[in-house]
JSON list of C-alpha atoms in Angstrom, two decimals:
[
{"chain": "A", "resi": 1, "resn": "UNK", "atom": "CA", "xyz": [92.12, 105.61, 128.45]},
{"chain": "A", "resi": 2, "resn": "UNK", "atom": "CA", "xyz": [93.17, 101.94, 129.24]},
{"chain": "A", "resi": 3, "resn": "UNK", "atom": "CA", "xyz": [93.39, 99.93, 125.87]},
{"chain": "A", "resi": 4, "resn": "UNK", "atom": "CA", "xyz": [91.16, 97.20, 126.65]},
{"chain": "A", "resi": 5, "resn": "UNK", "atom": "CA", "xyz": [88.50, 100.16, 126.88]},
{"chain": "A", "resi": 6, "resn": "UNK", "atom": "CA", "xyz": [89.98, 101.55, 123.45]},
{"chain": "A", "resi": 7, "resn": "UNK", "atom": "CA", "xyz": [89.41, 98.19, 121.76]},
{"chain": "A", "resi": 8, "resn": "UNK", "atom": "CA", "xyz": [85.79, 97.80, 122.78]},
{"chain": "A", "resi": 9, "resn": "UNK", "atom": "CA", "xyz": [84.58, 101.03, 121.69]},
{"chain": "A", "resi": 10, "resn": "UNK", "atom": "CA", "xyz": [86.33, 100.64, 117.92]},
{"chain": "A", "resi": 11, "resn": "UNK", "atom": "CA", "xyz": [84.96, 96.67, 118.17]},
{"chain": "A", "resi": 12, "resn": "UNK", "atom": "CA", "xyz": [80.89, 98.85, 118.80]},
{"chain": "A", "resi": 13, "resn": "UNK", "atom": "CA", "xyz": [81.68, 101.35, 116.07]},
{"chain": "A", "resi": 14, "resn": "UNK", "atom": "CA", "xyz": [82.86, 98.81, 113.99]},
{"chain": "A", "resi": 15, "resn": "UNK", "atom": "CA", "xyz": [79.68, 97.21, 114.24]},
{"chain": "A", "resi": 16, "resn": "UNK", "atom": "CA", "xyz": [77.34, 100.33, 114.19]},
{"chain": "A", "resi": 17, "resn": "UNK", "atom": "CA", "xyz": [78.95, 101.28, 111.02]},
{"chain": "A", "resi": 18, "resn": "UNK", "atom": "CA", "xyz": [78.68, 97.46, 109.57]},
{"chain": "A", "resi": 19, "resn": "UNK", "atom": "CA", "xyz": [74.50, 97.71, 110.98]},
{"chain": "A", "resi": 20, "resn": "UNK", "atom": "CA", "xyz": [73.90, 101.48, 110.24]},
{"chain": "A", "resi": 21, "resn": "UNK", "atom": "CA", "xyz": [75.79, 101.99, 106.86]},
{"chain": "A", "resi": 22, "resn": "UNK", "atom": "CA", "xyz": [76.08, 98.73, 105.22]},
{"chain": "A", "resi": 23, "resn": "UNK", "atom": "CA", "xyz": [80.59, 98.53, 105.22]},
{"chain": "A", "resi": 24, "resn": "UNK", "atom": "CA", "xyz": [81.84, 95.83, 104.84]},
{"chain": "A", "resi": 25, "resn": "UNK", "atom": "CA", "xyz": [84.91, 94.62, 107.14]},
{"chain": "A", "resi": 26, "resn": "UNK", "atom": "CA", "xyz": [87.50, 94.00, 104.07]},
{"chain": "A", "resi": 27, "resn": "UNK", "atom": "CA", "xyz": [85.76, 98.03, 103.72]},
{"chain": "A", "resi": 28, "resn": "UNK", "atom": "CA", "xyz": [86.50, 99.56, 107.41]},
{"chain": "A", "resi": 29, "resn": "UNK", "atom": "CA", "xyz": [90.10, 97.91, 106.98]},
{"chain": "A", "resi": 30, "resn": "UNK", "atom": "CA", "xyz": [90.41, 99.72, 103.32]},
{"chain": "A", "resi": 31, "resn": "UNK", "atom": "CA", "xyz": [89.45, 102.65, 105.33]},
{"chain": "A", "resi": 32, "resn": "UNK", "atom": "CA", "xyz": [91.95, 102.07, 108.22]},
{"chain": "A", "resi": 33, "resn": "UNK", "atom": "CA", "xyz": [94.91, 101.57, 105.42]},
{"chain": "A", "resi": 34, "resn": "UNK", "atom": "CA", "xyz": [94.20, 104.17, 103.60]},
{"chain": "A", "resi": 35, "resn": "UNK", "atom": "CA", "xyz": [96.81, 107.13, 103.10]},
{"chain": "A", "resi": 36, "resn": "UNK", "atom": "CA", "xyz": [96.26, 110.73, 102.10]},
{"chain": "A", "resi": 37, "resn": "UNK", "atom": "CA", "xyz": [98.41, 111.43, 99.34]},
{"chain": "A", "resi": 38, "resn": "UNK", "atom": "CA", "xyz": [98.18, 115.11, 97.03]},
{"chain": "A", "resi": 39, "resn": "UNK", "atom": "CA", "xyz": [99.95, 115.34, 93.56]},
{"chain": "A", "resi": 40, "resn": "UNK", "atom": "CA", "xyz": [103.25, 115.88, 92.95]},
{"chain": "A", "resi": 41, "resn": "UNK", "atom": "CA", "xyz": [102.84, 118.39, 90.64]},
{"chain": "A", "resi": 42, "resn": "UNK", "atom": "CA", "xyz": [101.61, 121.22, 93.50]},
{"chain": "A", "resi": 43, "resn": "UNK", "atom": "CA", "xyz": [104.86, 121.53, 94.59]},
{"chain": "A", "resi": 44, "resn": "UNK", "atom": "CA", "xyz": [105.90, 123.16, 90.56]},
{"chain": "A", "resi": 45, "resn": "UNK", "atom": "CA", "xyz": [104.98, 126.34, 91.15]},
{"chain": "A", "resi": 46, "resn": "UNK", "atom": "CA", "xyz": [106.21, 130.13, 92.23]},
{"chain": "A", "resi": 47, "resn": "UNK", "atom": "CA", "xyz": [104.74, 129.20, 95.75]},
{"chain": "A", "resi": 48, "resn": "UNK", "atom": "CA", "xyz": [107.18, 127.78, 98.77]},
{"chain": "A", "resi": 49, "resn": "UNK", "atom": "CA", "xyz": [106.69, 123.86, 99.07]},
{"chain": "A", "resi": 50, "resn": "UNK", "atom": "CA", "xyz": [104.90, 124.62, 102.38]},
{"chain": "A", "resi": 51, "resn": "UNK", "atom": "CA", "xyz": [102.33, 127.35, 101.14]},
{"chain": "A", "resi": 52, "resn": "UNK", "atom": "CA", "xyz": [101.42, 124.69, 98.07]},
{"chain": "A", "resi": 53, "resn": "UNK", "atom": "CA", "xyz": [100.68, 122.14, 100.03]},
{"chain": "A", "resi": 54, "resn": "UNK", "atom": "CA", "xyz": [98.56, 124.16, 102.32]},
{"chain": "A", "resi": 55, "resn": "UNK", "atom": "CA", "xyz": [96.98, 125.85, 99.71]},
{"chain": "A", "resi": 56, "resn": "UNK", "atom": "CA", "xyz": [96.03, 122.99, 97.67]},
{"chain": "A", "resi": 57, "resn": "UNK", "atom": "CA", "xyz": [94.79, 120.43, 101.01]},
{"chain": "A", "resi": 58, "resn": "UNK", "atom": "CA", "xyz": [92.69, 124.09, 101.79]},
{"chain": "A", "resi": 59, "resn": "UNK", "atom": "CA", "xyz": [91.32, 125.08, 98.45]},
{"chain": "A", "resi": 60, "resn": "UNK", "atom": "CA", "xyz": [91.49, 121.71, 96.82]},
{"chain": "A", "resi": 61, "resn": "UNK", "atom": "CA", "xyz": [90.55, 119.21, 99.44]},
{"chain": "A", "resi": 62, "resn": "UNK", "atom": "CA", "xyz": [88.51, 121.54, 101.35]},
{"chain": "A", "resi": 63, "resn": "UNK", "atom": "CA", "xyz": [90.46, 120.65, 104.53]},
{"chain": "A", "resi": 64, "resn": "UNK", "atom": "CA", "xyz": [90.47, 122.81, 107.60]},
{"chain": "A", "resi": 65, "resn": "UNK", "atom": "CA", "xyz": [93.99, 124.55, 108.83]},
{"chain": "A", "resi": 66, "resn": "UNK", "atom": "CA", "xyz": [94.04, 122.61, 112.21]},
{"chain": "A", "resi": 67, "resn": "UNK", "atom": "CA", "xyz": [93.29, 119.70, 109.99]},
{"chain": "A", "resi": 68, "resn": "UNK", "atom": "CA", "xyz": [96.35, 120.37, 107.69]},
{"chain": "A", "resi": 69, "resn": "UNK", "atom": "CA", "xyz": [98.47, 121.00, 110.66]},
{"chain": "A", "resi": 70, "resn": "UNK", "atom": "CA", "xyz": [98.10, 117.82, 112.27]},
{"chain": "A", "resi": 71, "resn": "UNK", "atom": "CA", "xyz": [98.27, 115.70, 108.79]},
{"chain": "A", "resi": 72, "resn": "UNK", "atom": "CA", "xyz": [101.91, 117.31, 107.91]},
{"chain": "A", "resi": 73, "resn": "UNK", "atom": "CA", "xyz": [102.89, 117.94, 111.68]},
{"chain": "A", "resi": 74, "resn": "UNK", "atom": "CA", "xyz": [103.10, 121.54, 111.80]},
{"chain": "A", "resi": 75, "resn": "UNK", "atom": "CA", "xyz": [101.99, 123.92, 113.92]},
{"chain": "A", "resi": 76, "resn": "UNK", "atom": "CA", "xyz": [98.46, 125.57, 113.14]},
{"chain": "A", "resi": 77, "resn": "UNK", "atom": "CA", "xyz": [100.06, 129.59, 113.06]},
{"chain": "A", "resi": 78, "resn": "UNK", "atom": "CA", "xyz": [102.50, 128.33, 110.55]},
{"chain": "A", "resi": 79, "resn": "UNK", "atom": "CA", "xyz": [100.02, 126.31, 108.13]},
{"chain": "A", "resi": 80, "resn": "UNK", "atom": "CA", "xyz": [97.83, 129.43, 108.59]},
{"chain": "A", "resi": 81, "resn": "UNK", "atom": "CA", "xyz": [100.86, 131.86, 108.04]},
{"chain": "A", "resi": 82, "resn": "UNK", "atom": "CA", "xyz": [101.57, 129.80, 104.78]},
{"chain": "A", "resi": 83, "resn": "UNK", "atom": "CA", "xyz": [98.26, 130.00, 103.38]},
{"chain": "A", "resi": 84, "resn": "UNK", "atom": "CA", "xyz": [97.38, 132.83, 100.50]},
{"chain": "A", "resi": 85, "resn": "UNK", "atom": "CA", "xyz": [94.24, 133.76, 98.84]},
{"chain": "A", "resi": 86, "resn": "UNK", "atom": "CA", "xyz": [95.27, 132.84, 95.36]},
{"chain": "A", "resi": 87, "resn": "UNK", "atom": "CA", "xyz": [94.18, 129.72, 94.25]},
{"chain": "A", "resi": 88, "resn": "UNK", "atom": "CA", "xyz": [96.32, 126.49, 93.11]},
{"chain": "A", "resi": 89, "resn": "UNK", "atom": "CA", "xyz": [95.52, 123.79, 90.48]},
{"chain": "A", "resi": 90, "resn": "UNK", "atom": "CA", "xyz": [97.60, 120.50, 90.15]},
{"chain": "A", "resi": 91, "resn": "UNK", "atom": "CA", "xyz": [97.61, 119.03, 87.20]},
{"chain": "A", "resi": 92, "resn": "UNK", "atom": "CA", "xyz": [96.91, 114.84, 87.17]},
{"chain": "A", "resi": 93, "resn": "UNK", "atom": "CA", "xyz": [100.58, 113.32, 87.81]},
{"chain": "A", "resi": 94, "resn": "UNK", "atom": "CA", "xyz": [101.36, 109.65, 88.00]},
{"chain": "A", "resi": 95, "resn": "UNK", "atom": "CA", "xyz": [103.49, 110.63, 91.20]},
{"chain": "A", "resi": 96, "resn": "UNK", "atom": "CA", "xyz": [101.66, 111.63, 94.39]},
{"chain": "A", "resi": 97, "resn": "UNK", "atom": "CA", "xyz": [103.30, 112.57, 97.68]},
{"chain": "A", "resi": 98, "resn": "UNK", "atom": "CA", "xyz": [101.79, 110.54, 100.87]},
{"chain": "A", "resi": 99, "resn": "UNK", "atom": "CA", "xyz": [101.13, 113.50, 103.79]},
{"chain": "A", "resi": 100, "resn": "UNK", "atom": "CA", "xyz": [102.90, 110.96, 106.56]},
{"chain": "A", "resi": 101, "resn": "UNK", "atom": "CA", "xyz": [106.20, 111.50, 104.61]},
{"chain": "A", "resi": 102, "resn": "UNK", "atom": "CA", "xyz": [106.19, 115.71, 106.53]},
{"chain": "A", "resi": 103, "resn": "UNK", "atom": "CA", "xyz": [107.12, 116.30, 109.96]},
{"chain": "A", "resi": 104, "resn": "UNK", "atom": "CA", "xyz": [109.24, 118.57, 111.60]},
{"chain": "A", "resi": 105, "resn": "UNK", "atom": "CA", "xyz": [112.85, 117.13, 110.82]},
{"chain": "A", "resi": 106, "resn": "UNK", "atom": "CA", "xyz": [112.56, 118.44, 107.03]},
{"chain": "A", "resi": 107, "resn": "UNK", "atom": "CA", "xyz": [111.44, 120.92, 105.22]},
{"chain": "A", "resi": 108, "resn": "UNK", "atom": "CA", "xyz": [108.75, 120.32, 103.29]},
{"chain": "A", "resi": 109, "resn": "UNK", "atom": "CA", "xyz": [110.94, 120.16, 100.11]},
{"chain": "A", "resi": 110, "resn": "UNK", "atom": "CA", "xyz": [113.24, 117.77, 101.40]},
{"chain": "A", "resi": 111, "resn": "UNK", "atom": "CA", "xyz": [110.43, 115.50, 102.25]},
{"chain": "A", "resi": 112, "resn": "UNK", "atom": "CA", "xyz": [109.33, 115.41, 98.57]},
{"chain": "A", "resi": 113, "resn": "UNK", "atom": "CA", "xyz": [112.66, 115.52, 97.40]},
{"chain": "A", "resi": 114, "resn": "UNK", "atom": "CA", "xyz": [113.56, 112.16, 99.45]},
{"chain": "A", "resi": 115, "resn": "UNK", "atom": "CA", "xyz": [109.97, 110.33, 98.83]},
{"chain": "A", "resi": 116, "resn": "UNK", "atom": "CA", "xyz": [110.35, 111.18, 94.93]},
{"chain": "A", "resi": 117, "resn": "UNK", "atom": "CA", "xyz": [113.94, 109.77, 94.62]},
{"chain": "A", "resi": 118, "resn": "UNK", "atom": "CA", "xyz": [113.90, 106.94, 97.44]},
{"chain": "A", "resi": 119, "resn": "UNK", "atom": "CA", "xyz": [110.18, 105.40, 96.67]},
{"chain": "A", "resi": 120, "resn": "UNK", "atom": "CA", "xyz": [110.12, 106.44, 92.74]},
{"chain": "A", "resi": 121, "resn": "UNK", "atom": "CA", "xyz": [113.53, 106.56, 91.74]},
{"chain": "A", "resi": 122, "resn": "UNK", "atom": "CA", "xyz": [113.68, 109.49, 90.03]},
{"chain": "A", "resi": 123, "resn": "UNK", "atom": "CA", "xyz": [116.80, 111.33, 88.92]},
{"chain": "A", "resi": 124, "resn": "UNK", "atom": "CA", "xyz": [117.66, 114.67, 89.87]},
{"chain": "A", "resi": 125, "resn": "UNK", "atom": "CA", "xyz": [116.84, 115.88, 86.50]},
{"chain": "A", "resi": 126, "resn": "UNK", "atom": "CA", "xyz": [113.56, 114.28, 85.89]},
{"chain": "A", "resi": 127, "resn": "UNK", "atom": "CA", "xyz": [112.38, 115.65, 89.85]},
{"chain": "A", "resi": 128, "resn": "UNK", "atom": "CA", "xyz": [113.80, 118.81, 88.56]},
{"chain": "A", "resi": 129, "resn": "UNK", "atom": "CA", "xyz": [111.63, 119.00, 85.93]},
{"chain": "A", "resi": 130, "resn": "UNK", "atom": "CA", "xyz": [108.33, 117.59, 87.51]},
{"chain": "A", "resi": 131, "resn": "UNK", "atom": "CA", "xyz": [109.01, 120.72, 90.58]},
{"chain": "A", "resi": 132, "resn": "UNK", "atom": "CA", "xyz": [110.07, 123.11, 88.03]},
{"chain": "A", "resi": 133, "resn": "UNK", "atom": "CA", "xyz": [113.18, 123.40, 89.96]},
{"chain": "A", "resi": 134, "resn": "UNK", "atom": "CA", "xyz": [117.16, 123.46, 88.94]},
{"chain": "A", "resi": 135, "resn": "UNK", "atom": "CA", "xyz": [118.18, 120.01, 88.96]},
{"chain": "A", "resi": 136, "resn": "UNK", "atom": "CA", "xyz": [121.76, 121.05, 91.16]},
{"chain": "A", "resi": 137, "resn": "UNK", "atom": "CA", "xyz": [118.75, 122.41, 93.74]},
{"chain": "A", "resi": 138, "resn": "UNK", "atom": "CA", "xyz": [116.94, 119.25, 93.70]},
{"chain": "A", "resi": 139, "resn": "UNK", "atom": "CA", "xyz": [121.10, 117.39, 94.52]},
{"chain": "A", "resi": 140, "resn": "UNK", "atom": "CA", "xyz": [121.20, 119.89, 97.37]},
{"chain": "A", "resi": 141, "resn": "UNK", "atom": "CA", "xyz": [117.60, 119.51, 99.05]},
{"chain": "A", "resi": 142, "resn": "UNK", "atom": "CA", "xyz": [118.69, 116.07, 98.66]},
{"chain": "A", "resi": 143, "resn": "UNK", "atom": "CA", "xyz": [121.61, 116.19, 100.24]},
{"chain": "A", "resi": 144, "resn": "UNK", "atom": "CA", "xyz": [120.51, 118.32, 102.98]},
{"chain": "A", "resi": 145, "resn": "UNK", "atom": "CA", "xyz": [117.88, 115.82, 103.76]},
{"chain": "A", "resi": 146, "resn": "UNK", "atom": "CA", "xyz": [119.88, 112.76, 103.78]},
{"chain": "A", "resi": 147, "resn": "UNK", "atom": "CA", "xyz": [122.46, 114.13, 106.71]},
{"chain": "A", "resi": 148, "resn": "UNK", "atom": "CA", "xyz": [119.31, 114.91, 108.53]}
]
């Protein structure tokens, strides 16, 4: 699809959205900017960092698995792999975890690991402590992901 073509038909939804539904522009643009993020806190638990997420953007969010795959950039027979019946509940955090931060260079970990200490600058200790994890883990996920 040429671009020119791309731009006219998000120009006539734009406008059968502003007709039909009442938004606003500064509202589609809100919409447009605005990035999925889950709580830190899912990532504390006996679960893999992979089978929380999943869990919690399937039993939480209500998302579907193909869904979930193509927000963290995984493939659908591992997000479905990942998934277990048993329910997860994340407690309210002040730190939540953008989805664009996964893809397939680091694990899942590592991609909270970095995004906690890079964009909050949290110590070792203090994300050790918010993932329920040993603080000399959190320094090695860490380290991992930075030579990655």
């Amino acid at each position: 699809m040429r671009e020119a073509t791309i731009i006219t038909r998000i120009r006539e939804l734009s406008r059968e959205l502003q007709s039909r539904h009442g938004y606003t522009r500064n509202k589609l643009l809100d919409l447009l900017n605005e990035e999925k993020t889950v709580p830190a806190t899912i990532f504390s638990t006996n679960l893999s960092p992979l089978r929380s997420l999943v869990t919690y953007l399937h039993d939480q969010q209500g998302q579907e698995f193909q869904a979930i795959a193509a927000s963290i950039k995984r493939s659908y027979r591992s997000v479905w792999g990942a998934y277990h019946e048993q329910g997860l509940q994340a407690t309210p955090t002040a730190y939540v975890i953008p989805l664009s931060i996964f893809d397939h260079k680091k694990s899942v970990l590592e991609a909270v690991v970095s995004h906690l200490r890079k964009h909050y600058q949290l110590r070792f200790t203090q994300i050790g402590k918010l993932l329920h994890k040993d603080p000399r883990t959190i320094w090695t996920v860490w380290q991992r992901a930075q030579k990655k």
